[in-house]
Every structure is written in C-alpha cells, then in structure tokens.
XYZ file of C-alpha atoms in Angstrom:
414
model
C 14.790 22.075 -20.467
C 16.417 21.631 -17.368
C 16.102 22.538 -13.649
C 18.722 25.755 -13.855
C 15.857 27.816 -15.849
C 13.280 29.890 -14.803
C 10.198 28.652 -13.894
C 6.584 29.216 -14.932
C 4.896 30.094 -11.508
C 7.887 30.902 -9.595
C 6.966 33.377 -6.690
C 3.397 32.603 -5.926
C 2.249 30.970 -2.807
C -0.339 28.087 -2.655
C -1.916 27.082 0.585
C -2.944 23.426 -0.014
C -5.724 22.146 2.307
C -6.641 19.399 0.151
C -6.853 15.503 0.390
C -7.153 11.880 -1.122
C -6.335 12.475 -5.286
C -8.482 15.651 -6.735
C -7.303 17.971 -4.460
C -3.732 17.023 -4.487
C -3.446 16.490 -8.580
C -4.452 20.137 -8.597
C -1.286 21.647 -6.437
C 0.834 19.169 -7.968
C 0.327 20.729 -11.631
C 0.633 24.220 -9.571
C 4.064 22.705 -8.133
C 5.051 21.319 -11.473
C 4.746 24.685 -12.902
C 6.580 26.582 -9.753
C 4.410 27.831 -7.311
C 5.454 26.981 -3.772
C 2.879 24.957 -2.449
C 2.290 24.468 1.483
C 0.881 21.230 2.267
C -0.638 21.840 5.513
C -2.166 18.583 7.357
C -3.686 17.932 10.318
C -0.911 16.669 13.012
C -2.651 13.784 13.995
C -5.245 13.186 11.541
C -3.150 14.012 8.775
C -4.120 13.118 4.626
C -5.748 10.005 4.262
C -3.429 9.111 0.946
C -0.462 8.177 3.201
C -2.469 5.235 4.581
C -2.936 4.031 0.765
C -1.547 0.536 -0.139
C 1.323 -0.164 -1.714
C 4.298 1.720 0.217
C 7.550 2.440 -0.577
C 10.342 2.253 1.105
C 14.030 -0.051 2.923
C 12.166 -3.191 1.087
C 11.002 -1.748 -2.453
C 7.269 -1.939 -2.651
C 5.036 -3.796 -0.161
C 1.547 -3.807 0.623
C 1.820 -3.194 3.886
C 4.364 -0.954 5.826
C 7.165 -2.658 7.156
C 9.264 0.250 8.382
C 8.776 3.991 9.658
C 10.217 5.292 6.786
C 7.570 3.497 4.332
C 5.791 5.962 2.800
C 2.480 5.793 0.313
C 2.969 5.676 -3.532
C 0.185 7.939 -3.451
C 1.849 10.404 -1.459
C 4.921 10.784 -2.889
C 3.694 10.655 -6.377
C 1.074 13.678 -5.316
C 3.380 15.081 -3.054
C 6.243 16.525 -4.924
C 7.755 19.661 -5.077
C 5.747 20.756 -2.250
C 6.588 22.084 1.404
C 4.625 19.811 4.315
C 3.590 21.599 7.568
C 1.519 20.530 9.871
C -1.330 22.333 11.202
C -4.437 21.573 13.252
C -7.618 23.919 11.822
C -10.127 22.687 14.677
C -8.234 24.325 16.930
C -8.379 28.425 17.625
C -5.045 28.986 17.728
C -4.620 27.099 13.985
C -7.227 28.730 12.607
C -5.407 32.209 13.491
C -2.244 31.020 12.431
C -3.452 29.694 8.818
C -5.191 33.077 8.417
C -1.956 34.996 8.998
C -0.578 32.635 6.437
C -2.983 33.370 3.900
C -1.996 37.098 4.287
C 1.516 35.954 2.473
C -0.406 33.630 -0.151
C -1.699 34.292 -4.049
C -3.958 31.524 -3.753
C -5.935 28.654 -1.510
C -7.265 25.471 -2.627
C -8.947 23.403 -0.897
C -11.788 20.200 -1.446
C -13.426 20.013 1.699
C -16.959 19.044 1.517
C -18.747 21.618 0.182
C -19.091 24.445 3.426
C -16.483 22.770 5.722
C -14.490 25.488 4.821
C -16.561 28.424 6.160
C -17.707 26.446 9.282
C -14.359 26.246 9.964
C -13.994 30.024 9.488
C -11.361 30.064 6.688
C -13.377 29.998 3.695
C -13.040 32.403 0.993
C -15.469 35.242 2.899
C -13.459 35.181 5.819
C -9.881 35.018 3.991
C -10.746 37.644 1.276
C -11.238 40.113 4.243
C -7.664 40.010 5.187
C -6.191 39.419 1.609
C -8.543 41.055 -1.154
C -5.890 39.515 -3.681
C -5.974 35.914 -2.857
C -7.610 33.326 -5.192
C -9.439 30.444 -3.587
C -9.837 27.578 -5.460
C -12.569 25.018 -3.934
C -12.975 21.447 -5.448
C -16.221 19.615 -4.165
C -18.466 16.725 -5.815
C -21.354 19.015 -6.574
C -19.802 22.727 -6.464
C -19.777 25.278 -3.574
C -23.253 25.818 -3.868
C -24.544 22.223 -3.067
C -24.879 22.723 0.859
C -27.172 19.995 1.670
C -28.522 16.321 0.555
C -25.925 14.277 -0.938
C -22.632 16.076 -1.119
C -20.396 14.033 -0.758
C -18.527 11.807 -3.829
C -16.184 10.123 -5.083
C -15.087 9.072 -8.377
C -17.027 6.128 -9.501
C -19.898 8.065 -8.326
C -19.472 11.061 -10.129
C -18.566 8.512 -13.433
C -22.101 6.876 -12.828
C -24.083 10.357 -12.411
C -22.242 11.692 -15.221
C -23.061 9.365 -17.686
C -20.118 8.073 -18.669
C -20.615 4.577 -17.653
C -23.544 4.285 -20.312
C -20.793 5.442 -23.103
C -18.426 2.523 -22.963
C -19.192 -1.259 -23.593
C -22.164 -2.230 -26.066
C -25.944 -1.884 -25.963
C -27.689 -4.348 -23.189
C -24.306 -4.565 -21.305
C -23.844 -3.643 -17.561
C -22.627 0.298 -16.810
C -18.648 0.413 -17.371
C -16.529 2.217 -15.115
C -13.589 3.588 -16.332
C -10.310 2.002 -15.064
C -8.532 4.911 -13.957
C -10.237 7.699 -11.157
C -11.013 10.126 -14.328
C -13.503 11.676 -12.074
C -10.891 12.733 -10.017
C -8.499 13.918 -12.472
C -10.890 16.132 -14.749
C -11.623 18.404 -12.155
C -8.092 19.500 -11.221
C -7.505 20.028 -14.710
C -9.710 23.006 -14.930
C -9.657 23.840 -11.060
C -5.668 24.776 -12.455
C -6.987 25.621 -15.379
C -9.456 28.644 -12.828
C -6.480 29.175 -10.538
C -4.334 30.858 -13.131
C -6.872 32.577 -14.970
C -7.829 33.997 -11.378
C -4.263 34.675 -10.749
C -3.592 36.932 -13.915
C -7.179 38.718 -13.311
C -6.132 39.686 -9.886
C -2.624 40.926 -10.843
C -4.590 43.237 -13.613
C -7.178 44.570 -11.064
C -5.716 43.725 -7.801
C -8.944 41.653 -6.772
C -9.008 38.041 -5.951
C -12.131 35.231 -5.815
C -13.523 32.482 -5.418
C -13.057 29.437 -7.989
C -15.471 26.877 -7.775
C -15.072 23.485 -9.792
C -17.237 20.179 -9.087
C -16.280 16.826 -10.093
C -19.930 16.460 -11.158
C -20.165 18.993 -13.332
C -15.955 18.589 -14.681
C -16.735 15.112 -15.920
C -20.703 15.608 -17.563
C -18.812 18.877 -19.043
C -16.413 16.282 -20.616
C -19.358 13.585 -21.436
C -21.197 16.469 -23.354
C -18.649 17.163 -26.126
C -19.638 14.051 -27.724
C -23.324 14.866 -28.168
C -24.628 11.073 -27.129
C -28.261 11.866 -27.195
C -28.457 13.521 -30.221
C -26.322 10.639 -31.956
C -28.971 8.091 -30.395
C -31.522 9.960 -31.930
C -30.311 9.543 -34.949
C -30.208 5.888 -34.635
C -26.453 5.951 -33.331
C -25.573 4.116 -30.444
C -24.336 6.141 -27.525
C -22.624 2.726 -26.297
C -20.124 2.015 -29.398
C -18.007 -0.546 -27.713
C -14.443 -0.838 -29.455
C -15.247 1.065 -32.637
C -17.221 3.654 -33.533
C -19.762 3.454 -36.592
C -19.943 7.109 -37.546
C -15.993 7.432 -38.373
C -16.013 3.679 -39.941
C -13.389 2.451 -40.010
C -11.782 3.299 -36.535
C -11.542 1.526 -33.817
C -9.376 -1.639 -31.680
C -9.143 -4.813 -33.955
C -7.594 -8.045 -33.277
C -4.633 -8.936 -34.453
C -2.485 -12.523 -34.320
C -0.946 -11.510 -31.100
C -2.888 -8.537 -29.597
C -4.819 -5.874 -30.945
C -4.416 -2.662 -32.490
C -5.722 0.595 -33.044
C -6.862 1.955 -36.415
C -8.429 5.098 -37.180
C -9.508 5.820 -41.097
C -12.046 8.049 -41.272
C -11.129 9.883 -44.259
C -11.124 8.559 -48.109
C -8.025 9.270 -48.437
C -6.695 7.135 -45.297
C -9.493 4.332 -46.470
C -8.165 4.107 -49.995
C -4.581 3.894 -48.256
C -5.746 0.954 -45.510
C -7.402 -1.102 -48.786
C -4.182 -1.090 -50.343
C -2.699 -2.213 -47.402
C -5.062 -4.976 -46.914
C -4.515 -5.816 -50.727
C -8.061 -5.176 -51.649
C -7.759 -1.775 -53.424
C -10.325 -2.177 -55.468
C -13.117 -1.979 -52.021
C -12.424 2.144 -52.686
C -14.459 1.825 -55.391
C -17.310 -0.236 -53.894
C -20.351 1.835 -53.422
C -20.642 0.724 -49.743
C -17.233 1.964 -48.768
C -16.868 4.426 -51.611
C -17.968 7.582 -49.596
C -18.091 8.550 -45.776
C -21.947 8.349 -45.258
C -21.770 4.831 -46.946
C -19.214 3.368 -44.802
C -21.318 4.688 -41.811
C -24.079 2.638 -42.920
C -21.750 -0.246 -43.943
C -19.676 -0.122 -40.672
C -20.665 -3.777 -39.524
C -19.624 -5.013 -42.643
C -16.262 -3.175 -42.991
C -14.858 -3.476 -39.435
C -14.950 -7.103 -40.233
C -12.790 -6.816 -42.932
C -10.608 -5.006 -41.543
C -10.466 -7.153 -38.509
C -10.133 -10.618 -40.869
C -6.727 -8.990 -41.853
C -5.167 -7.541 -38.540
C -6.039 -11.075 -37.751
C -3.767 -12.722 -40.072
C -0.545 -10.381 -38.792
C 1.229 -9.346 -35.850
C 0.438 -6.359 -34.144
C 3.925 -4.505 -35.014
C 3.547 -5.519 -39.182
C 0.200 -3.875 -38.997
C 1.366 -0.642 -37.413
C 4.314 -1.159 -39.869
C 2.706 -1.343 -42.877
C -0.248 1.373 -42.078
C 2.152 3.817 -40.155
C 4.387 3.771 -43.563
C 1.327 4.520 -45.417
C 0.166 7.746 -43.512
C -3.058 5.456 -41.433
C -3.377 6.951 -37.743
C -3.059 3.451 -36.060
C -1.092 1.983 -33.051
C -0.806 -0.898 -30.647
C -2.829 -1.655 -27.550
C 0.064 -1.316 -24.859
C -0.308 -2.472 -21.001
C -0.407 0.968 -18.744
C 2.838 -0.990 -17.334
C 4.199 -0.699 -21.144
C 2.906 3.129 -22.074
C 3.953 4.372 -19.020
C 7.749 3.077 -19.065
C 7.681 4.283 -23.013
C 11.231 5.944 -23.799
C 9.594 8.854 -25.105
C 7.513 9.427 -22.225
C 10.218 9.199 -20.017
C 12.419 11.575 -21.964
C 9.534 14.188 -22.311
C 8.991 14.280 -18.270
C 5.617 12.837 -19.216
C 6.110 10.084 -17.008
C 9.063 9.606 -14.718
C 10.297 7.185 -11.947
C 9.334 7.866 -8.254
C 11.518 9.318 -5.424
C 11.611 8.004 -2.000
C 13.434 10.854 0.172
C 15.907 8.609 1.841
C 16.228 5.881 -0.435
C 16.272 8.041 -3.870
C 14.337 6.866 -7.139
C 12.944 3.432 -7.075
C 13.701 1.873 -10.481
C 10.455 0.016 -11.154
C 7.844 2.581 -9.705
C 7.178 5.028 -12.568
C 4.439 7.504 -11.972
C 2.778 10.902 -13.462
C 5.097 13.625 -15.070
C 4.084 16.576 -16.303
C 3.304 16.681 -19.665
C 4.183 20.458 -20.452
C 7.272 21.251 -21.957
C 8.570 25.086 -22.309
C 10.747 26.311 -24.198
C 12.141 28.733 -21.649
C 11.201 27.399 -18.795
C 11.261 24.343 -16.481
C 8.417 22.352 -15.763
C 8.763 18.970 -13.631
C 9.566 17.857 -10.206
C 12.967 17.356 -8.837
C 12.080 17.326 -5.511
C 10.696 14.332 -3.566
C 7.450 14.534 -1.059
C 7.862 15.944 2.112
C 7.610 14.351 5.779
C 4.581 15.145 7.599
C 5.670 18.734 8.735
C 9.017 18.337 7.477
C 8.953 22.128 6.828
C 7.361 23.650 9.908
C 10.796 25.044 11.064
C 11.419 26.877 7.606
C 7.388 28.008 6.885
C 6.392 29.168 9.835
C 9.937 31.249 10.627
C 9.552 33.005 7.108
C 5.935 33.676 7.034
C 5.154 34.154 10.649
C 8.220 35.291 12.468
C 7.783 31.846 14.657
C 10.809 31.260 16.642
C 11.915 27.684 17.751
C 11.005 27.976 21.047
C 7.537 29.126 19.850
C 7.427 25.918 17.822
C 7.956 23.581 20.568
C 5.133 25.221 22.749
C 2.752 25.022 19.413
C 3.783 21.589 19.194
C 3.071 20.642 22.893
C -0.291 21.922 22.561
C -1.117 20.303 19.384
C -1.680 22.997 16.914
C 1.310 22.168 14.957
C-alpha cells in the first residue's frame, strides 16, 4: 500500500461543519478513505479542539502555547487530510455561500445540537432543495429528533445513561467510566458507517437523505450485544470486574511483574492451560471437566490460574501459553500498544505531523486501521491552518476571485 494508488473515496466532497471529537473522528475516517473533506469554521469563533491542551509546536509538546505556530494535538490528529476554510454561518452572506457549496458536495455532516442546523437554515430540508443527491449526516447526543429538554451531551454522559458504567468494576463498587471518550468514538463509527451506505443508495437512485446517528443510542446499541440483564437474571453478574465467570477461565491475572491476559473458554484450550500450569490432571476434575462446571467453579479456578501467573513473568506466561495455542497476552501501557511495531507498520497508529515542523517523534496518534489491497488508506497530509484553503476552495467551487476574497474577509464572512 502506498500513497501512488488509487483511493477508496476519491472524488466525493464532504462539507464538515462539525466540532470537539465525534464530529471530527467521522470526516477523518471519510478523509482516510479519500473523500475531500472541507473543514469550514467559524473565522473568529472557530473549533473549540484547537484550544485543547497539550500543543505542538517550535518547543515539542507543552501545555500551554508558547508560539503562534503551536497548534492542538487534537487538531492535528483530527485534522488530517482535510482542506480548512473559514466561514461565518450567522451571517447572510455565509449562509448563501455554504449553500452554493453544498451544490458541488456528495455529502454534509455536521453535530450541531440537535436543530441548530435548520435554525440556521442549512439543514438537510433546506440543502436537499438545491442538491436532491446530497447525503447529510447529523451526529447529536440524543438523535435529530430530540428537539427539546436535555439535548445536549457529552461523553461521560452518554457512558452513564448508557449503562456502561454499571458493566465494569465489581458488584457494590462506584459507576466506572471508561478511560478513553468511547462515547464519542462509537458514534462516528456508524455515522461513516450511514454516510457510505447513503452514498451508494444515492448513486443507484439519484436521491440523497438524511443520516441521523446519536451518541446515546451508538453506545446503549453497543452495551446491548452483551445481554446484561438477562445474564443477571440468571444469577450472572452484569459487573464482572477483570474476568468473566461464564467463559471461566478468561480474564487479567497477576503475574510476578504485571499482569496478563488469558482467555480459555474452550476444553480444548483448558486442557492445554493445565498442562501448562503442570496440573494436567484438573481436565479430568469434575469441576473443571466441562464448560457449565467451570462456570459454576469460576471462583475457584481463576485462583488457580492466578497462583501460577503469579509465580512467572509476564513474557514466560505468554511464552509458554502462546506456544500452546491459549489466546492470552500482556497488559501493555496505551504509551506501549500504541508505539507497537506492528501497529506502526499497519498505519494503525502513526506519529503526528506538525505542518512546519514535520513529524514529532514522540507524539504517536490514531491511524487508520483499514488496509486495501488496491487501494490507499491513511493520511499523508498534515492539518490545515484555520482557512488555509480559502484561496483554492472558494476559486474552484464558487468562481471567487481574490479581490472578492479580501472584501469577504473585511466583512467577516470568511
């Protein structure tokens, strides 16, 4: 794979009016797969991410900006391969101007507050009307429809409503919150996930529409698949802490220097992790000897397993179980997955671009983890100025001439 070959979504526009992570995560899977995306931001209010702590820039990474050209990690992680205007949508002349863009563009997304959109006058009613094609691809906390009350959120909210928090940790412990925003990354999944289904209806019947996606209802959508209530009814804790009874054994033991992961839930990986543990004769024990006993045994045989890990380092027990067939692996530091050499050569993770000062060395951020065989996926292009492109977008798209430009400028619409 390399940046020569063709690209997945290459030739389809993407108006971006979104902000902060959900939004953004979206276009930048869109970007990743080669749409051109237009990041259009408010001139003077522009997206709150490039106010986010730490910055890059002259002085590596700092907490606080130390020079104009200091720019968020969260912006130019989110930010690549996409093409920054500016544009301000309060204004009449802006609003025009970003419906004549939509006229050139496949799709819209967008996670204003749910109806900020349409009192703005570009929501999907009044863009469809001028381009029957486009897709337009709102992300809110509680969906479209969710017009008054509480409707706003943000991730740890959406985790608490969701019911995730009650999944994690053990019974009679606090809620748990999820370290990273996965709230805010579930819902861009499948708000791409809409986008290109809508895309490929529209080029079959020449008809766009509107994709709604809520973070609400992306993460209790995820929560479900596990059936917690019906497992509690059945005398199964929804809270399982660091292993999980009803696959016994599986789950995070310690070992002498860390822990480690190990997943048997078959007999045939049991009877291999006894051997390992040199007690092969617990296969035949009637507690362990069949899945439904081990469930109820699961207490007793997570401690055995655990007295062994304990007695080795983490690297002999993924050794010896690894060269044995057992699903099992170490617990790594995000700072240690995410700099993985396999990660890295897969473009699942890769090291962050500044524009002027090129890739920072110890900043390694989100790839994409989609790899074609005939076609390249990534991003070799850093994150644009605020309205770095206004020159080239608005010349292509709208016939806007400098001089034009300037006088937009002056009067604050661009």
């Amino acid at each position: 794979m390399n940046a020569s070959q063709p690209r997945p979504l290459e030739g389809l526009t993407i108006l971006d009016l979104t902000t902060a992570l959900a939004g953004p995560y979206a276009t930048l899977l869109l970007a990743g797969l080669g749409a051109r995306v237009i990041k259009i931001e408010n001139p003077s209010n522009p997206d709150t991410m490039r106010n986010n702590a730490p910055y890059l820039g002259r002085d590596g990474v700092t907490l606080q900006k130390r020079g104009v050209d200091d720019l968020s990690l969260s912006l130019l992680e989110r930010g690549r391969n996409k093409l920054g205007v500016t544009l301000n949508l309060k204004s009449e002349e802006g609003r025009a101007m970003f419906i004549d863009l939509a006229r050139h563009a496949d799709a819209v997304v967008e996670n204003f507050s749910a109806g900020t959109a349409d009192r703005l006058g570009i929501g999907y009613a009044a863009l469809s009307r001028v381009n029957p094609r486009l897709v337009y691809t709102s992300i809110s906390g509680f969906g479209a429809d969710e017009l008054g009350g509480q409707n706003r959120a943000m991730d740890t909210i959406v985790q608490a409503l969701s019911g995730l928090m009650m999944t994690s940790g053990l019974v009679g412990d606090a809620p748990v919150r999820v370290g990273v925003p996965i709230g805010d990354l579930c819902a861009p999944l499948y708000a791409t996930i809409g986008t290109l289904a809508a895309l490929l209806q529209a080029q079959r019947t020449g008809q766009g529409q509107h994709v709604d996606v809520s973070l609400l209802g992306a993460l209790t959508s995820v929560v479900a698949c596990e059936q917690s209530d019906v497992m509690e009814r059945l005398g199964q804790s929804t809270r399982t802490g660091n292993t999980l009874t009803r696959l016994a054994p599986f789950g995070v033991f310690a070992a002498a220097d860390g822990h480690v992961a190990i997943c048997s839930p078959t007999d045939k990986f049991v009877a291999a992790l006894f051997g390992a543990m040199g007690t092969p004769d617990l296969a035949k024990d009637l507690r362990f000897s069949s899945r439904d006993q081990r469930v109820k045994h699961a207490d007793e045989l997570h401690a055995l397993v655990e007295a062994w890990t304990l007695t080795l380092p983490t690297a002999q027990v993924v050794e010896t179980l690894g060269a044995l067939g057992v699903p099992c692996g170490e617990v790594r530091t995000p700072g240690e997955a995410v700099r993985d050499a396999r990660a890295l050569r897969r473009g699942e993770t890769t090291r962050l671009e500044h524009p002027q000062y090129g890739e920072a060395d110890d900043v390694v951020v989100t790839g994409l983890p989609i790899r074609m065989s005939g076609a390249f996926t990534g991003f070799d292009r850093p994150a644009p100025h605020l309205g770095e492109h206004n020159a080239s977008v608005y010349a292509e798209l709208l016939g806007l001439s400098d001089e034009q430009l300037r006088a937009l400028a002056a009067r604050q619409v661009i």
